[in-house]
């Protein structure tokens, strides 16, 4: 038994799409979440910048005494997992890409699989590389959709602008490659899953934000680290509590019971780091 919280982090609000599945499957587990909303999106930044940001946040979570770190961001998972595991060897670190890649390798034989994600995630070929290594017979196609995250962070979801943007990126991609299965290669994308299902009703959609919970449970079980009777209260931090961000939190958790909703605390990570440097 280990009642310490699990640390989650993302470039913004997308990682919250992992939280509801975790709460439902592992209700005893507690959470410290950090959304780097002041510096989002990560998906169009230099890899060196992403590594620097990720190292700062992981260090913060370790100092909060978390028992596991979950990288609830595909961009960070594609670029920083090995680096973070080397830096923090004593704590389990779970990236969101590997569990989803395993799911594809196990269940998508004879499929034409499309991966949609940020520029950095797609350029890394992290999904396609892992899937091909596990099952070389699966056809993989990839496309970057860089406008999705800024629109989602602005709350532009249930309207024609988002639908037109989805069609702009995906119409030819789906048609030309005969895509039958799509991986939502960014944790923000489950927030537009209903749009994609409505526009392409025949597509099978895989959501890594739900798939990763099985991997979390497996690791905690194997290491005898499942929580039981913890009195820790979930904590959610954001580096910028904008009005749009607060509105999107309500949107993400609108179907949840009142006690399952989350309230964020503002936390200026850069300011705290500068304080330590100047001491």
mmCIF file of N, CA and C in Angstrom, residues 70-129:
data_model
loop_
_atom_site.group_PDB
_atom_site.id
_atom_site.type_symbol
_atom_site.label_atom_id
_atom_site.label_comp_id
_atom_site.label_asym_id
_atom_site.label_seq_id
_atom_site.Cartn_x
_atom_site.Cartn_y
_atom_site.Cartn_z
ATOM 1 N N UNK A 70 2.845 10.589 -14.164
ATOM 2 C CA UNK A 70 2.173 10.257 -15.421
ATOM 3 C C UNK A 70 2.313 11.452 -16.355
ATOM 4 N N UNK A 71 2.951 11.226 -17.490
ATOM 5 C CA UNK A 71 3.109 12.284 -18.487
ATOM 6 C C UNK A 71 1.848 12.284 -19.337
ATOM 7 N N UNK A 72 0.906 13.144 -18.973
ATOM 8 C CA UNK A 72 -0.396 13.196 -19.647
ATOM 9 C C UNK A 72 -0.335 14.139 -20.835
ATOM 10 N N UNK A 73 0.724 14.007 -21.606
ATOM 11 C CA UNK A 73 0.972 14.879 -22.758
ATOM 12 C C UNK A 73 1.739 14.064 -23.789
ATOM 13 N N UNK A 74 1.193 13.945 -24.981
ATOM 14 C CA UNK A 74 1.845 13.159 -26.022
ATOM 15 C C UNK A 74 3.153 13.795 -26.474
ATOM 16 N N UNK A 75 3.189 15.121 -26.558
ATOM 17 C CA UNK A 75 4.398 15.810 -27.000
ATOM 18 C C UNK A 75 5.557 15.529 -26.054
ATOM 19 N N UNK A 76 5.298 15.623 -24.740
ATOM 20 C CA UNK A 76 6.342 15.333 -23.758
ATOM 21 C C UNK A 76 6.699 13.851 -23.778
ATOM 22 N N UNK A 77 5.698 12.992 -23.901
ATOM 23 C CA UNK A 77 5.959 11.551 -23.952
ATOM 24 C C UNK A 77 6.826 11.188 -25.149
ATOM 25 N N UNK A 78 6.630 11.894 -26.252
ATOM 26 C CA UNK A 78 7.384 11.605 -27.468
ATOM 27 C C UNK A 78 8.833 12.045 -27.376
ATOM 28 N N UNK A 79 9.134 12.969 -26.469
ATOM 29 C CA UNK A 79 10.462 13.586 -26.470
ATOM 30 C C UNK A 79 11.237 13.457 -25.160
ATOM 31 N N UNK A 80 10.560 13.163 -24.048
ATOM 32 C CA UNK A 80 11.211 13.327 -22.746
ATOM 33 C C UNK A 80 11.168 12.122 -21.813
ATOM 34 N N UNK A 81 10.508 11.042 -22.183
ATOM 35 C CA UNK A 81 10.345 9.927 -21.240
ATOM 36 C C UNK A 81 11.693 9.398 -20.768
ATOM 37 N N UNK A 82 12.590 9.103 -21.695
ATOM 38 C CA UNK A 82 13.893 8.532 -21.318
ATOM 39 C C UNK A 82 14.688 9.510 -20.460
ATOM 40 N N UNK A 83 14.640 10.781 -20.813
ATOM 41 C CA UNK A 83 15.359 11.807 -20.060
ATOM 42 C C UNK A 83 14.871 11.866 -18.613
ATOM 43 N N UNK A 84 13.547 11.864 -18.431
ATOM 44 C CA UNK A 84 12.976 11.964 -17.091
ATOM 45 C C UNK A 84 13.238 10.694 -16.280
ATOM 46 N N UNK A 85 13.192 9.552 -16.926
ATOM 47 C CA UNK A 85 13.474 8.301 -16.209
ATOM 48 C C UNK A 85 14.934 8.250 -15.764
ATOM 49 N N UNK A 86 15.823 8.787 -16.581
ATOM 50 C CA UNK A 86 17.238 8.834 -16.202
ATOM 51 C C UNK A 86 17.454 9.799 -15.032
ATOM 52 N N UNK A 87 16.734 10.933 -15.048
ATOM 53 C CA UNK A 87 16.893 11.942 -14.004
ATOM 54 C C UNK A 87 16.269 11.490 -12.681
ATOM 55 N N UNK A 88 15.154 10.758 -12.765
ATOM 56 C CA UNK A 88 14.429 10.338 -11.556
ATOM 57 C C UNK A 88 14.259 8.816 -11.566
ATOM 58 N N UNK A 89 15.330 8.064 -11.375
ATOM 59 C CA UNK A 89 15.288 6.599 -11.535
ATOM 60 C C UNK A 89 14.494 5.867 -10.453
ATOM 61 N N UNK A 90 14.220 6.511 -9.331
ATOM 62 C CA UNK A 90 13.565 5.822 -8.224
ATOM 63 C C UNK A 90 12.047 5.898 -8.275
ATOM 64 N N UNK A 91 11.504 6.620 -9.251
ATOM 65 C CA UNK A 91 10.053 6.795 -9.315
ATOM 66 C C UNK A 91 9.529 6.294 -10.661
ATOM 67 N N UNK A 92 8.441 5.511 -10.664
ATOM 68 C CA UNK A 92 7.871 5.063 -11.947
ATOM 69 C C UNK A 92 7.374 6.263 -12.759
ATOM 70 N N UNK A 93 7.751 6.312 -14.016
ATOM 71 C CA UNK A 93 7.311 7.380 -14.918
ATOM 72 C C UNK A 93 6.615 6.735 -16.109
ATOM 73 N N UNK A 94 5.357 7.112 -16.308
ATOM 74 C CA UNK A 94 4.531 6.494 -17.353
ATOM 75 C C UNK A 94 4.213 7.533 -18.416
ATOM 76 N N UNK A 95 4.607 7.256 -19.652
ATOM 77 C CA UNK A 95 4.233 8.106 -20.778
ATOM 78 C C UNK A 95 2.935 7.616 -21.386
ATOM 79 N N UNK A 96 2.244 8.502 -22.069
ATOM 80 C CA UNK A 96 0.924 8.146 -22.590
ATOM 81 C C UNK A 96 0.980 7.387 -23.919
ATOM 82 N N UNK A 97 2.132 7.429 -24.596
ATOM 83 C CA UNK A 97 2.203 6.851 -25.939
ATOM 84 C C UNK A 97 2.324 5.331 -25.915
ATOM 85 N N UNK A 98 3.205 4.785 -25.085
ATOM 86 C CA UNK A 98 3.469 3.341 -25.116
ATOM 87 C C UNK A 98 2.225 2.482 -24.872
ATOM 88 N N UNK A 99 1.369 2.794 -23.880
ATOM 89 C CA UNK A 99 0.171 1.966 -23.686
ATOM 90 C C UNK A 99 -0.762 1.982 -24.898
ATOM 91 N N UNK A 100 -0.902 3.146 -25.531
ATOM 92 C CA UNK A 100 -1.775 3.234 -26.708
ATOM 93 C C UNK A 100 -1.175 2.485 -27.887
ATOM 94 N N UNK A 101 0.148 2.595 -28.050
ATOM 95 C CA UNK A 101 0.813 1.868 -29.136
ATOM 96 C C UNK A 101 0.636 0.363 -28.965
ATOM 97 N N UNK A 102 0.716 -0.114 -27.722
ATOM 98 C CA UNK A 102 0.500 -1.538 -27.455
ATOM 99 C C UNK A 102 -0.928 -1.951 -27.800
ATOM 100 N N UNK A 103 -1.892 -1.096 -27.468
ATOM 101 C CA UNK A 103 -3.292 -1.373 -27.794
ATOM 102 C C UNK A 103 -3.491 -1.498 -29.302
ATOM 103 N N UNK A 104 -2.871 -0.604 -30.058
ATOM 104 C CA UNK A 104 -2.970 -0.652 -31.516
ATOM 105 C C UNK A 104 -2.334 -1.931 -32.045
ATOM 106 N N UNK A 105 -1.149 -2.254 -31.560
ATOM 107 C CA UNK A 105 -0.443 -3.449 -32.024
ATOM 108 C C UNK A 105 -1.234 -4.720 -31.748
ATOM 109 N N UNK A 106 -1.948 -4.727 -30.624
ATOM 110 C CA UNK A 106 -2.689 -5.926 -30.217
ATOM 111 C C UNK A 106 -4.051 -6.061 -30.894
ATOM 112 N N UNK A 107 -4.671 -4.942 -31.278
ATOM 113 C CA UNK A 107 -6.083 -4.989 -31.696
ATOM 114 C C UNK A 107 -6.359 -4.485 -33.108
ATOM 115 N N UNK A 108 -5.367 -3.958 -33.793
ATOM 116 C CA UNK A 108 -5.638 -3.295 -35.088
ATOM 117 C C UNK A 108 -4.995 -3.996 -36.270
ATOM 118 N N UNK A 109 -4.873 -5.303 -36.199
ATOM 119 C CA UNK A 109 -4.337 -6.063 -37.323
ATOM 120 C C UNK A 109 -5.198 -5.845 -38.564
ATOM 121 N N UNK A 110 -4.547 -5.681 -39.729
ATOM 122 C CA UNK A 110 -5.240 -5.463 -41.006
ATOM 123 C C UNK A 110 -5.995 -4.135 -41.054
ATOM 124 N N UNK A 111 -5.638 -3.200 -40.178
ATOM 125 C CA UNK A 111 -6.271 -1.881 -40.176
ATOM 126 C C UNK A 111 -5.370 -0.852 -40.840
ATOM 127 N N UNK A 112 -5.992 0.215 -41.319
ATOM 128 C CA UNK A 112 -5.252 1.404 -41.746
ATOM 129 C C UNK A 112 -5.407 2.431 -40.633
ATOM 130 N N UNK A 113 -4.360 2.602 -39.856
ATOM 131 C CA UNK A 113 -4.416 3.412 -38.647
ATOM 132 C C UNK A 113 -3.876 4.811 -38.921
ATOM 133 N N UNK A 114 -4.652 5.809 -38.541
ATOM 134 C CA UNK A 114 -4.222 7.196 -38.669
ATOM 135 C C UNK A 114 -3.913 7.784 -37.308
ATOM 136 N N UNK A 115 -2.784 8.455 -37.204
ATOM 137 C CA UNK A 115 -2.397 9.121 -35.964
ATOM 138 C C UNK A 115 -2.484 10.618 -36.183
ATOM 139 N N UNK A 116 -3.256 11.305 -35.355
ATOM 140 C CA UNK A 116 -3.323 12.761 -35.407
ATOM 141 C C UNK A 116 -2.692 13.309 -34.133
ATOM 142 N N UNK A 117 -1.879 14.361 -34.268
ATOM 143 C CA UNK A 117 -1.181 14.889 -33.104
ATOM 144 C C UNK A 117 -0.559 16.235 -33.396
ATOM 145 N N UNK A 118 0.248 16.716 -32.462
ATOM 146 C CA UNK A 118 0.951 17.982 -32.643
ATOM 147 C C UNK A 118 2.122 17.790 -33.599
ATOM 148 N N UNK A 119 2.719 18.899 -34.005
ATOM 149 C CA UNK A 119 3.867 18.830 -34.922
ATOM 150 C C UNK A 119 5.006 18.007 -34.325
ATOM 151 N N UNK A 120 5.312 18.260 -33.046
ATOM 152 C CA UNK A 120 6.439 17.567 -32.420
ATOM 153 C C UNK A 120 6.162 16.077 -32.286
ATOM 154 N N UNK A 121 4.959 15.712 -31.848
ATOM 155 C CA UNK A 121 4.614 14.300 -31.700
ATOM 156 C C UNK A 121 4.700 13.563 -33.030
ATOM 157 N N UNK A 122 4.135 14.152 -34.061
ATOM 158 C CA UNK A 122 4.141 13.498 -35.369
ATOM 159 C C UNK A 122 5.558 13.428 -35.934
ATOM 160 N N UNK A 123 6.325 14.505 -35.795
ATOM 161 C CA UNK A 123 7.700 14.524 -36.312
ATOM 162 C C UNK A 123 8.587 13.497 -35.609
ATOM 163 N N UNK A 124 8.260 13.175 -34.362
ATOM 164 C CA UNK A 124 9.059 12.200 -33.614
ATOM 165 C C UNK A 124 8.822 10.767 -34.081
ATOM 166 N N UNK A 125 7.692 10.514 -34.733
ATOM 167 C CA UNK A 125 7.277 9.169 -35.157
ATOM 168 C C UNK A 125 7.250 8.194 -33.973
ATOM 169 N N UNK A 126 6.956 8.740 -32.779
ATOM 170 C CA UNK A 126 6.962 7.901 -31.581
ATOM 171 C C UNK A 126 5.895 6.810 -31.651
ATOM 172 N N UNK A 127 4.678 7.181 -32.054
ATOM 173 C CA UNK A 127 3.600 6.191 -32.159
ATOM 174 C C UNK A 127 3.913 5.154 -33.228
ATOM 175 N N UNK A 128 4.212 5.630 -34.427
ATOM 176 C CA UNK A 128 4.430 4.698 -35.539
ATOM 177 C C UNK A 128 5.632 3.795 -35.270
ATOM 178 N N UNK A 129 6.688 4.361 -34.663
ATOM 179 C CA UNK A 129 7.867 3.554 -34.364
ATOM 180 C C UNK A 129 7.561 2.443 -33.385
#
